[in-house]
Amino acid sequence: MRPLAIAQMCVVATVFAAAPAAAQAPDTILVNGKILTVDQQFSTREALAIRDGRIIALDTSANIRKLAGRQTRVIDVQGRTVIPGLIDSHLHAIRAAQTFATEVNWIGAASLTEALGRISEAARTMKPGAWLIVAGGWNVQQFKENRRPTQAELVAAAPGNPVYVQLGYGWAMLTPSALKLLNIYSDADVPAGGKLERDAAGQPTGAVSGGQGAIIALFDKLPKPTFEQQVDGTKKFFRELNRLGMTGVYDPGGNNLLPDDYQAIFKVWRQHEMTIRVAYTLCGNTPGGEFEEIKNLVALLPQGFGDDMLRFGGLGERITAAMNNNNRPTEAEKAKYYEIAKWAADRGMTLTMHWNTDASVGQLLDIFEHVNRDTPIGALRWSVAHLNDASEASLRRMKALGMGWTVQDAMYFGGDGYAQQAGADAARRVPPVETGKRIGVPIGGGTDAHRVASYNPFTSLQWFLDGKTVSGHAIRGPEETPDRMGALRFYTIGSAWLSFDETKRGSLEVGKYADLAVLSKDYMTIPVSDIHTIESVLTMVGGNIVYAARPYANLEAAH
Ligand SMILES: [Zn+2]
């Protein structure tokens, strides 16, 4: 039979099979939109129809209206832009969610005055004497004052509360009552690797500075939210992400996150109240004992276990403590790592690994290539997170291993420092996403929030397009700058690939989930410098409205 005849038969068969279903009216239709489908051609449609959580048709408004039955909900989006729900491929969402209801958030504050105002506001709204904790997600350059808060300012903002403000993983300012509650009176009381910061006169400023380990241990001393607060925080954080057009996350575990900390999201999942689809991974937590720990934890947890709202997505982003942020691992440390990676490959597990610099990533890729010789990993979608200065050679090695690359807007906060240290030329190509794309490495967009970055996807999308740091310096060159379509692909179908979900979501096509966001402004045409101001006015996950604002707020209430 000629190929064409086979193709025709297939078409007939498909239509025939779809016919009984098509007789049923859609649950919801969206009309009068500028729907960016993010399909292969990046085609734009006017309207779509949804039934049982999935898209059943995309067409003109007139044709989609013809499908509607008496029960069909018709949503006129009045010319607004509709995108597939955004997916962050590297967001520490489970950790951020756990504390979202009890933390103070400095994300996006344009001045220190505004940030301190949020502390005062929290002092008024939280219960008297509550800890006020800013866990990160901000940096000095975002403030017009261009400096950190002083202890006196924090005390003035919330005289009756202990206050803790962390900056990245290197510094935290505590008020006197916070220091007292943590029993910190001298350097001896500070976790190993940290010390009390002193001013020119030798007086303690209230800040603790030190390495990542010290700040992580310091944070662990803070009181944890109650379980109810964690559940509440999880729901609120997911809603906050929905407000920003997000419908999915690939969660890479992280510091300060132990198995107990997953219980809040598990409860939300059991209650069927997830509004973000989460694929989660497990980190090794016990230095030296990671292999035993991981084996125990996943003994009854096969790769891919779960459902489309919550799914186990493998190991990472930290496998062993010894290989974490270690640019010169010993042979023994690499052998241990190989053992775990090989074990994961034998079980068909995905693995995502945090690695920062290209100069040393060969140490990691050598191990992955070794594993691949023994057990092919090409179908397992392993990935490297960060690697902002990835060389073409490393990207080619990743491509050969079938690996993906999760890219975050780390240079939005860190770009000025990077340019200073590595030079303007090197800064022009961080991160080299166009090179990665040309080589064919699957790329997911994201943020790495919420300790070291804002979770706002539109801040990240804008940064992909203008390469500007938070202080306004454009450091990336046009040769590594994607266009608007390309950046949106990273943040949708690109991220979906990391959790094997690209056939279910990440684009708006027939058969896929109706995970989408109706935007407040047109992502494709507004000035790039305004993209960070975009929000969703209507977000759906599987056809359910999970967030709605004016003029659609009533739809959410009705739902
Ligand atoms: Zn990381």
PDB file of C-alpha atoms in Angstrom, residues 132-379:
ATOM      1  CA  LEU A 132       8.820  37.595  61.073  1.00  0.00           C
ATOM      2  CA  ILE A 133      11.044  35.727  58.624  1.00  0.00           C
ATOM      3  CA  VAL A 134      12.270  36.835  55.230  1.00  0.00           C
ATOM      4  CA  ALA A 135      13.871  33.668  53.864  1.00  0.00           C
ATOM      5  CA  GLY A 136      15.421  35.185  50.739  1.00  0.00           C
ATOM      6  CA  GLY A 137      14.259  35.946  47.202  1.00  0.00           C
ATOM      7  CA  TRP A 138      15.571  39.536  47.237  1.00  0.00           C
ATOM      8  CA  ASN A 139      18.852  41.299  46.694  1.00  0.00           C
ATOM      9  CA  VAL A 140      20.359  44.695  47.431  1.00  0.00           C
ATOM     10  CA  GLN A 141      20.300  45.985  43.848  1.00  0.00           C
ATOM     11  CA  GLN A 142      16.530  45.723  43.627  1.00  0.00           C
ATOM     12  CA  PHE A 143      16.252  48.477  46.264  1.00  0.00           C
ATOM     13  CA  LYS A 144      16.658  52.070  45.197  1.00  0.00           C
ATOM     14  CA  GLU A 145      18.644  52.582  48.438  1.00  0.00           C
ATOM     15  CA  ASN A 146      21.022  49.855  47.154  1.00  0.00           C
ATOM     16  CA  ARG A 147      21.836  48.465  50.597  1.00  0.00           C
ATOM     17  CA  ARG A 148      20.881  45.883  53.212  1.00  0.00           C
ATOM     18  CA  PRO A 149      18.620  46.663  56.167  1.00  0.00           C
ATOM     19  CA  THR A 150      20.190  47.581  59.485  1.00  0.00           C
ATOM     20  CA  GLN A 151      19.171  45.945  62.729  1.00  0.00           C
ATOM     21  CA  ALA A 152      17.737  49.263  63.973  1.00  0.00           C
ATOM     22  CA  GLU A 153      15.493  49.489  60.913  1.00  0.00           C
ATOM     23  CA  LEU A 154      14.103  46.005  61.507  1.00  0.00           C
ATOM     24  CA  VAL A 155      13.461  46.793  65.165  1.00  0.00           C
ATOM     25  CA  ALA A 156      11.719  50.029  64.202  1.00  0.00           C
ATOM     26  CA  ALA A 157       9.570  48.173  61.665  1.00  0.00           C
ATOM     27  CA  ALA A 158       8.403  45.549  64.178  1.00  0.00           C
ATOM     28  CA  PRO A 159       9.334  46.468  67.757  1.00  0.00           C
ATOM     29  CA  GLY A 160       7.309  43.631  69.265  1.00  0.00           C
ATOM     30  CA  ASN A 161       8.501  40.760  67.071  1.00  0.00           C
ATOM     31  CA  PRO A 162      11.688  38.765  66.544  1.00  0.00           C
ATOM     32  CA  VAL A 163      12.797  39.454  62.968  1.00  0.00           C
ATOM     33  CA  TYR A 164      15.084  37.360  60.744  1.00  0.00           C
ATOM     34  CA  VAL A 165      16.078  38.483  57.246  1.00  0.00           C
ATOM     35  CA  GLN A 166      18.209  36.187  55.076  1.00  0.00           C
ATOM     36  CA  LEU A 167      20.108  37.279  51.968  1.00  0.00           C
ATOM     37  CA  GLY A 168      20.887  34.409  49.602  1.00  0.00           C
ATOM     38  CA  TYR A 169      22.930  31.814  51.487  1.00  0.00           C
ATOM     39  CA  GLY A 170      25.612  34.098  52.897  1.00  0.00           C
ATOM     40  CA  TRP A 171      24.126  36.588  55.337  1.00  0.00           C
ATOM     41  CA  ALA A 172      21.218  37.037  57.735  1.00  0.00           C
ATOM     42  CA  MET A 173      20.236  39.979  59.941  1.00  0.00           C
ATOM     43  CA  LEU A 174      18.537  39.275  63.270  1.00  0.00           C
ATOM     44  CA  THR A 175      16.974  41.650  65.750  1.00  0.00           C
ATOM     45  CA  PRO A 176      18.070  41.497  69.419  1.00  0.00           C
ATOM     46  CA  SER A 177      14.992  39.500  70.424  1.00  0.00           C
ATOM     47  CA  ALA A 178      15.589  37.058  67.565  1.00  0.00           C
ATOM     48  CA  LEU A 179      19.216  36.550  68.648  1.00  0.00           C
ATOM     49  CA  LYS A 180      18.087  36.020  72.214  1.00  0.00           C
ATOM     50  CA  LEU A 181      15.410  33.471  71.272  1.00  0.00           C
ATOM     51  CA  LEU A 182      18.029  31.511  69.304  1.00  0.00           C
ATOM     52  CA  ASN A 183      20.513  31.793  72.203  1.00  0.00           C
ATOM     53  CA  ILE A 184      23.079  33.566  70.074  1.00  0.00           C
ATOM     54  CA  TYR A 185      25.286  35.757  72.257  1.00  0.00           C
ATOM     55  CA  SER A 186      28.755  35.235  70.779  1.00  0.00           C
ATOM     56  CA  ASP A 187      30.539  33.671  67.812  1.00  0.00           C
ATOM     57  CA  ALA A 188      30.554  30.381  69.708  1.00  0.00           C
ATOM     58  CA  ASP A 189      26.743  30.238  69.419  1.00  0.00           C
ATOM     59  CA  VAL A 190      26.765  30.648  65.627  1.00  0.00           C
ATOM     60  CA  PRO A 191      26.656  27.440  63.513  1.00  0.00           C
ATOM     61  CA  ALA A 192      30.064  26.265  62.256  1.00  0.00           C
ATOM     62  CA  GLY A 193      31.396  28.330  59.385  1.00  0.00           C
ATOM     63  CA  GLY A 194      29.520  31.454  60.407  1.00  0.00           C
ATOM     64  CA  LYS A 195      30.310  34.434  62.589  1.00  0.00           C
ATOM     65  CA  LEU A 196      28.738  37.557  63.999  1.00  0.00           C
ATOM     66  CA  GLU A 197      29.351  40.465  61.689  1.00  0.00           C
ATOM     67  CA  ARG A 198      31.007  43.493  63.361  1.00  0.00           C
ATOM     68  CA  ASP A 199      31.071  47.150  62.429  1.00  0.00           C
ATOM     69  CA  ALA A 200      34.193  49.323  62.150  1.00  0.00           C
ATOM     70  CA  ALA A 201      34.136  49.848  65.912  1.00  0.00           C
ATOM     71  CA  GLY A 202      34.062  46.098  66.511  1.00  0.00           C
ATOM     72  CA  GLN A 203      30.443  46.069  67.694  1.00  0.00           C
ATOM     73  CA  PRO A 204      28.131  43.242  66.479  1.00  0.00           C
ATOM     74  CA  THR A 205      25.687  44.560  63.863  1.00  0.00           C
ATOM     75  CA  GLY A 206      23.122  41.826  64.499  1.00  0.00           C
ATOM     76  CA  ALA A 207      24.027  40.033  61.278  1.00  0.00           C
ATOM     77  CA  VAL A 208      25.487  36.572  60.864  1.00  0.00           C
ATOM     78  CA  SER A 209      27.671  35.977  57.834  1.00  0.00           C
ATOM     79  CA  GLY A 210      29.307  32.804  56.634  1.00  0.00           C
ATOM     80  CA  GLY A 211      29.225  29.922  54.205  1.00  0.00           C
ATOM     81  CA  GLN A 212      26.122  28.213  52.900  1.00  0.00           C
ATOM     82  CA  GLY A 213      26.317  25.448  55.510  1.00  0.00           C
ATOM     83  CA  ALA A 214      26.291  27.959  58.377  1.00  0.00           C
ATOM     84  CA  ILE A 215      23.312  29.889  57.025  1.00  0.00           C
ATOM     85  CA  ILE A 216      21.358  26.677  56.332  1.00  0.00           C
ATOM     86  CA  ALA A 217      22.036  25.528  59.924  1.00  0.00           C
ATOM     87  CA  LEU A 218      21.042  28.943  61.253  1.00  0.00           C
ATOM     88  CA  PHE A 219      17.763  28.798  59.338  1.00  0.00           C
ATOM     89  CA  ASP A 220      17.110  25.338  60.802  1.00  0.00           C
ATOM     90  CA  LYS A 221      17.127  26.912  64.289  1.00  0.00           C
ATOM     91  CA  LEU A 222      14.082  29.019  63.425  1.00  0.00           C
ATOM     92  CA  PRO A 223      10.712  27.769  64.600  1.00  0.00           C
ATOM     93  CA  LYS A 224       8.849  25.772  61.975  1.00  0.00           C
ATOM     94  CA  PRO A 225       5.286  26.577  61.033  1.00  0.00           C
ATOM     95  CA  THR A 226       2.720  24.202  62.476  1.00  0.00           C
ATOM     96  CA  PHE A 227       1.412  21.490  60.180  1.00  0.00           C
ATOM     97  CA  GLU A 228      -1.825  23.432  59.636  1.00  0.00           C
ATOM     98  CA  GLN A 229       0.183  26.519  58.733  1.00  0.00           C
ATOM     99  CA  GLN A 230       2.220  24.451  56.279  1.00  0.00           C
ATOM    100  CA  VAL A 231      -0.922  23.124  54.601  1.00  0.00           C
ATOM    101  CA  ASP A 232      -2.380  26.617  54.498  1.00  0.00           C
ATOM    102  CA  GLY A 233       0.902  27.973  53.138  1.00  0.00           C
ATOM    103  CA  THR A 234       0.971  25.339  50.418  1.00  0.00           C
ATOM    104  CA  LYS A 235      -2.478  26.245  49.167  1.00  0.00           C
ATOM    105  CA  LYS A 236      -1.710  29.952  49.319  1.00  0.00           C
ATOM    106  CA  PHE A 237       1.623  29.608  47.549  1.00  0.00           C
ATOM    107  CA  PHE A 238       0.113  27.582  44.731  1.00  0.00           C
ATOM    108  CA  ARG A 239      -2.609  30.185  44.354  1.00  0.00           C
ATOM    109  CA  GLU A 240       0.064  32.882  44.220  1.00  0.00           C
ATOM    110  CA  LEU A 241       1.751  30.958  41.393  1.00  0.00           C
ATOM    111  CA  ASN A 242      -1.624  30.609  39.650  1.00  0.00           C
ATOM    112  CA  ARG A 243      -1.984  34.394  39.896  1.00  0.00           C
ATOM    113  CA  LEU A 244       1.180  34.608  37.838  1.00  0.00           C
ATOM    114  CA  GLY A 245      -0.088  32.227  35.160  1.00  0.00           C
ATOM    115  CA  MET A 246       1.699  29.152  36.477  1.00  0.00           C
ATOM    116  CA  THR A 247       0.250  25.649  36.407  1.00  0.00           C
ATOM    117  CA  GLY A 248       3.284  23.425  36.931  1.00  0.00           C
ATOM    118  CA  VAL A 249       6.582  22.977  38.735  1.00  0.00           C
ATOM    119  CA  TYR A 250       9.496  20.549  38.645  1.00  0.00           C
ATOM    120  CA  ASP A 251      10.658  20.630  42.265  1.00  0.00           C
ATOM    121  CA  PRO A 252      14.321  19.794  42.904  1.00  0.00           C
ATOM    122  CA  GLY A 253      14.138  19.216  46.677  1.00  0.00           C
ATOM    123  CA  GLY A 254      16.654  21.476  48.369  1.00  0.00           C
ATOM    124  CA  ASN A 255      18.332  22.551  51.595  1.00  0.00           C
ATOM    125  CA  ASN A 256      16.303  22.498  54.830  1.00  0.00           C
ATOM    126  CA  LEU A 257      13.900  19.955  53.302  1.00  0.00           C
ATOM    127  CA  LEU A 258      13.502  16.510  54.878  1.00  0.00           C
ATOM    128  CA  PRO A 259      10.907  13.754  54.274  1.00  0.00           C
ATOM    129  CA  ASP A 260       8.651  15.170  57.005  1.00  0.00           C
ATOM    130  CA  ASP A 261       8.473  18.420  55.096  1.00  0.00           C
ATOM    131  CA  TYR A 262       6.621  16.717  52.230  1.00  0.00           C
ATOM    132  CA  GLN A 263       3.614  15.886  54.420  1.00  0.00           C
ATOM    133  CA  ALA A 264       1.875  19.220  53.845  1.00  0.00           C
ATOM    134  CA  ILE A 265       1.820  18.895  50.058  1.00  0.00           C
ATOM    135  CA  PHE A 266       0.795  15.237  50.411  1.00  0.00           C
ATOM    136  CA  LYS A 267      -2.202  16.354  52.439  1.00  0.00           C
ATOM    137  CA  VAL A 268      -3.186  18.981  49.877  1.00  0.00           C
ATOM    138  CA  TRP A 269      -2.906  16.310  47.175  1.00  0.00           C
ATOM    139  CA  ARG A 270      -5.050  13.853  49.179  1.00  0.00           C
ATOM    140  CA  GLN A 271      -7.676  16.568  49.571  1.00  0.00           C
ATOM    141  CA  HIS A 272      -7.680  17.114  45.782  1.00  0.00           C
ATOM    142  CA  GLU A 273      -6.766  20.750  46.323  1.00  0.00           C
ATOM    143  CA  MET A 274      -3.602  20.941  44.245  1.00  0.00           C
ATOM    144  CA  THR A 275      -3.740  23.857  41.813  1.00  0.00           C
ATOM    145  CA  ILE A 276      -0.184  23.392  40.532  1.00  0.00           C
ATOM    146  CA  ARG A 277       1.028  20.160  38.968  1.00  0.00           C
ATOM    147  CA  VAL A 278       4.174  19.131  40.801  1.00  0.00           C
ATOM    148  CA  ALA A 279       6.823  16.605  39.823  1.00  0.00           C
ATOM    149  CA  TYR A 280       9.170  16.238  42.783  1.00  0.00           C
ATOM    150  CA  THR A 281      12.618  14.794  43.266  1.00  0.00           C
ATOM    151  CA  LEU A 282      14.491  13.591  46.341  1.00  0.00           C
ATOM    152  CA  CYS A 283      17.824  14.921  47.555  1.00  0.00           C
ATOM    153  CA  GLY A 284      20.395  13.002  49.542  1.00  0.00           C
ATOM    154  CA  ASN A 285      20.368  14.556  53.008  1.00  0.00           C
ATOM    155  CA  THR A 286      22.690  12.545  55.254  1.00  0.00           C
ATOM    156  CA  PRO A 287      26.329  13.252  54.416  1.00  0.00           C
ATOM    157  CA  GLY A 288      28.001   9.902  53.728  1.00  0.00           C
ATOM    158  CA  GLY A 289      24.763   7.957  54.166  1.00  0.00           C
ATOM    159  CA  GLU A 290      22.972   9.171  51.064  1.00  0.00           C
ATOM    160  CA  PHE A 291      22.869   5.876  49.192  1.00  0.00           C
ATOM    161  CA  GLU A 292      21.228   3.950  52.041  1.00  0.00           C
ATOM    162  CA  GLU A 293      18.877   6.848  52.676  1.00  0.00           C
ATOM    163  CA  ILE A 294      17.791   7.144  49.042  1.00  0.00           C
ATOM    164  CA  LYS A 295      17.388   3.374  48.677  1.00  0.00           C
ATOM    165  CA  ASN A 296      15.147   3.307  51.738  1.00  0.00           C
ATOM    166  CA  LEU A 297      13.072   6.274  50.651  1.00  0.00           C
ATOM    167  CA  VAL A 298      12.346   5.046  47.156  1.00  0.00           C
ATOM    168  CA  ALA A 299      12.081   1.328  47.844  1.00  0.00           C
ATOM    169  CA  LEU A 300       8.338   1.547  47.154  1.00  0.00           C
ATOM    170  CA  LEU A 301       8.427   4.659  45.021  1.00  0.00           C
ATOM    171  CA  PRO A 302       9.003   3.841  41.371  1.00  0.00           C
ATOM    172  CA  GLN A 303       9.956   6.584  38.915  1.00  0.00           C
ATOM    173  CA  GLY A 304       6.800   8.275  37.661  1.00  0.00           C
ATOM    174  CA  PHE A 305       4.647   7.089  40.565  1.00  0.00           C
ATOM    175  CA  GLY A 306       1.743   9.404  41.381  1.00  0.00           C
ATOM    176  CA  ASP A 307      -0.733  11.144  39.138  1.00  0.00           C
ATOM    177  CA  ASP A 308      -0.829  14.205  36.915  1.00  0.00           C
ATOM    178  CA  MET A 309      -1.102  16.528  39.944  1.00  0.00           C
ATOM    179  CA  LEU A 310       1.749  15.067  41.998  1.00  0.00           C
ATOM    180  CA  ARG A 311       4.350  12.714  40.628  1.00  0.00           C
ATOM    181  CA  PHE A 312       7.672  11.301  41.791  1.00  0.00           C
ATOM    182  CA  GLY A 313      10.287  12.552  39.367  1.00  0.00           C
ATOM    183  CA  GLY A 314      13.554  10.930  40.463  1.00  0.00           C
ATOM    184  CA  LEU A 315      16.659  12.123  42.263  1.00  0.00           C
ATOM    185  CA  GLY A 316      18.211  15.564  42.707  1.00  0.00           C
ATOM    186  CA  GLU A 317      19.233  18.295  42.754  1.00  0.00           C
ATOM    187  CA  ARG A 318      21.709  17.189  45.388  1.00  0.00           C
ATOM    188  CA  ILE A 319      22.729  13.539  45.313  1.00  0.00           C
ATOM    189  CA  THR A 320      25.647  13.473  47.749  1.00  0.00           C
ATOM    190  CA  ALA A 321      26.845  16.218  50.061  1.00  0.00           C
ATOM    191  CA  ALA A 322      30.412  15.528  48.938  1.00  0.00           C
ATOM    192  CA  MET A 323      29.635  16.416  45.315  1.00  0.00           C
ATOM    193  CA  ASN A 324      27.482  19.433  46.192  1.00  0.00           C
ATOM    194  CA  ASN A 325      29.194  22.665  45.105  1.00  0.00           C
ATOM    195  CA  ASN A 326      32.465  20.774  45.005  1.00  0.00           C
ATOM    196  CA  ASN A 327      34.611  21.663  42.006  1.00  0.00           C
ATOM    197  CA  ARG A 328      37.401  19.248  42.973  1.00  0.00           C
ATOM    198  CA  PRO A 329      35.793  15.981  44.111  1.00  0.00           C
ATOM    199  CA  THR A 330      38.153  13.157  45.044  1.00  0.00           C
ATOM    200  CA  GLU A 331      38.158   9.821  43.232  1.00  0.00           C
ATOM    201  CA  ALA A 332      36.383   8.249  46.231  1.00  0.00           C
ATOM    202  CA  GLU A 333      33.669  10.927  46.181  1.00  0.00           C
ATOM    203  CA  LYS A 334      33.138  10.402  42.480  1.00  0.00           C
ATOM    204  CA  ALA A 335      33.051   6.617  42.895  1.00  0.00           C
ATOM    205  CA  LYS A 336      30.318   6.977  45.530  1.00  0.00           C
ATOM    206  CA  TYR A 337      28.367   9.274  43.264  1.00  0.00           C
ATOM    207  CA  TYR A 338      28.771   6.868  40.317  1.00  0.00           C
ATOM    208  CA  GLU A 339      27.367   4.077  42.460  1.00  0.00           C
ATOM    209  CA  ILE A 340      24.164   6.005  43.183  1.00  0.00           C
ATOM    210  CA  ALA A 341      23.794   7.309  39.627  1.00  0.00           C
ATOM    211  CA  LYS A 342      24.281   3.810  38.193  1.00  0.00           C
ATOM    212  CA  TRP A 343      21.735   2.431  40.645  1.00  0.00           C
ATOM    213  CA  ALA A 344      19.276   5.137  39.573  1.00  0.00           C
ATOM    214  CA  ALA A 345      19.872   4.357  35.892  1.00  0.00           C
ATOM    215  CA  ASP A 346      19.257   0.649  36.516  1.00  0.00           C
ATOM    216  CA  ARG A 347      15.894   1.562  38.012  1.00  0.00           C
ATOM    217  CA  GLY A 348      14.932   3.816  35.107  1.00  0.00           C
ATOM    218  CA  MET A 349      15.070   6.888  37.301  1.00  0.00           C
ATOM    219  CA  THR A 350      15.428  10.487  36.274  1.00  0.00           C
ATOM    220  CA  LEU A 351      18.155  12.534  37.902  1.00  0.00           C
ATOM    221  CA  THR A 352      18.642  16.294  37.997  1.00  0.00           C
ATOM    222  CA  MET A 353      21.907  17.697  39.279  1.00  0.00           C
ATOM    223  CA  HIS A 354      22.855  21.119  40.579  1.00  0.00           C
ATOM    224  CA  TRP A 355      26.142  22.286  39.008  1.00  0.00           C
ATOM    225  CA  ASN A 356      27.325  25.846  38.748  1.00  0.00           C
ATOM    226  CA  THR A 357      30.434  26.184  36.637  1.00  0.00           C
ATOM    227  CA  ASP A 358      31.527  24.802  33.339  1.00  0.00           C
ATOM    228  CA  ALA A 359      35.160  24.626  34.441  1.00  0.00           C
ATOM    229  CA  SER A 360      34.392  21.628  36.640  1.00  0.00           C
ATOM    230  CA  VAL A 361      31.256  20.111  35.109  1.00  0.00           C
ATOM    231  CA  GLY A 362      33.423  17.617  33.217  1.00  0.00           C
ATOM    232  CA  GLN A 363      33.827  15.818  36.554  1.00  0.00           C
ATOM    233  CA  LEU A 364      30.086  15.208  36.561  1.00  0.00           C
ATOM    234  CA  LEU A 365      29.694  14.464  32.858  1.00  0.00           C
ATOM    235  CA  ASP A 366      32.547  11.931  33.046  1.00  0.00           C
ATOM    236  CA  ILE A 367      30.508  10.049  35.634  1.00  0.00           C
ATOM    237  CA  PHE A 368      27.306  10.250  33.594  1.00  0.00           C
ATOM    238  CA  GLU A 369      29.156   8.988  30.509  1.00  0.00           C
ATOM    239  CA  HIS A 370      30.555   6.136  32.569  1.00  0.00           C
ATOM    240  CA  VAL A 371      27.046   5.242  33.772  1.00  0.00           C
ATOM    241  CA  ASN A 372      25.772   5.502  30.212  1.00  0.00           C
ATOM    242  CA  ARG A 373      28.350   2.979  29.004  1.00  0.00           C
ATOM    243  CA  ASP A 374      27.108   0.514  31.610  1.00  0.00           C
ATOM    244  CA  THR A 375      23.392   1.363  31.554  1.00  0.00           C
ATOM    245  CA  PRO A 376      22.123   3.655  28.781  1.00  0.00           C
ATOM    246  CA  ILE A 377      20.481   6.803  30.200  1.00  0.00           C
ATOM    247  CA  GLY A 378      19.412   8.342  26.878  1.00  0.00           C
ATOM    248  CA  ALA A 379      15.704   7.794  27.584  1.00  0.00           C
TER     249      ALA A 379
END
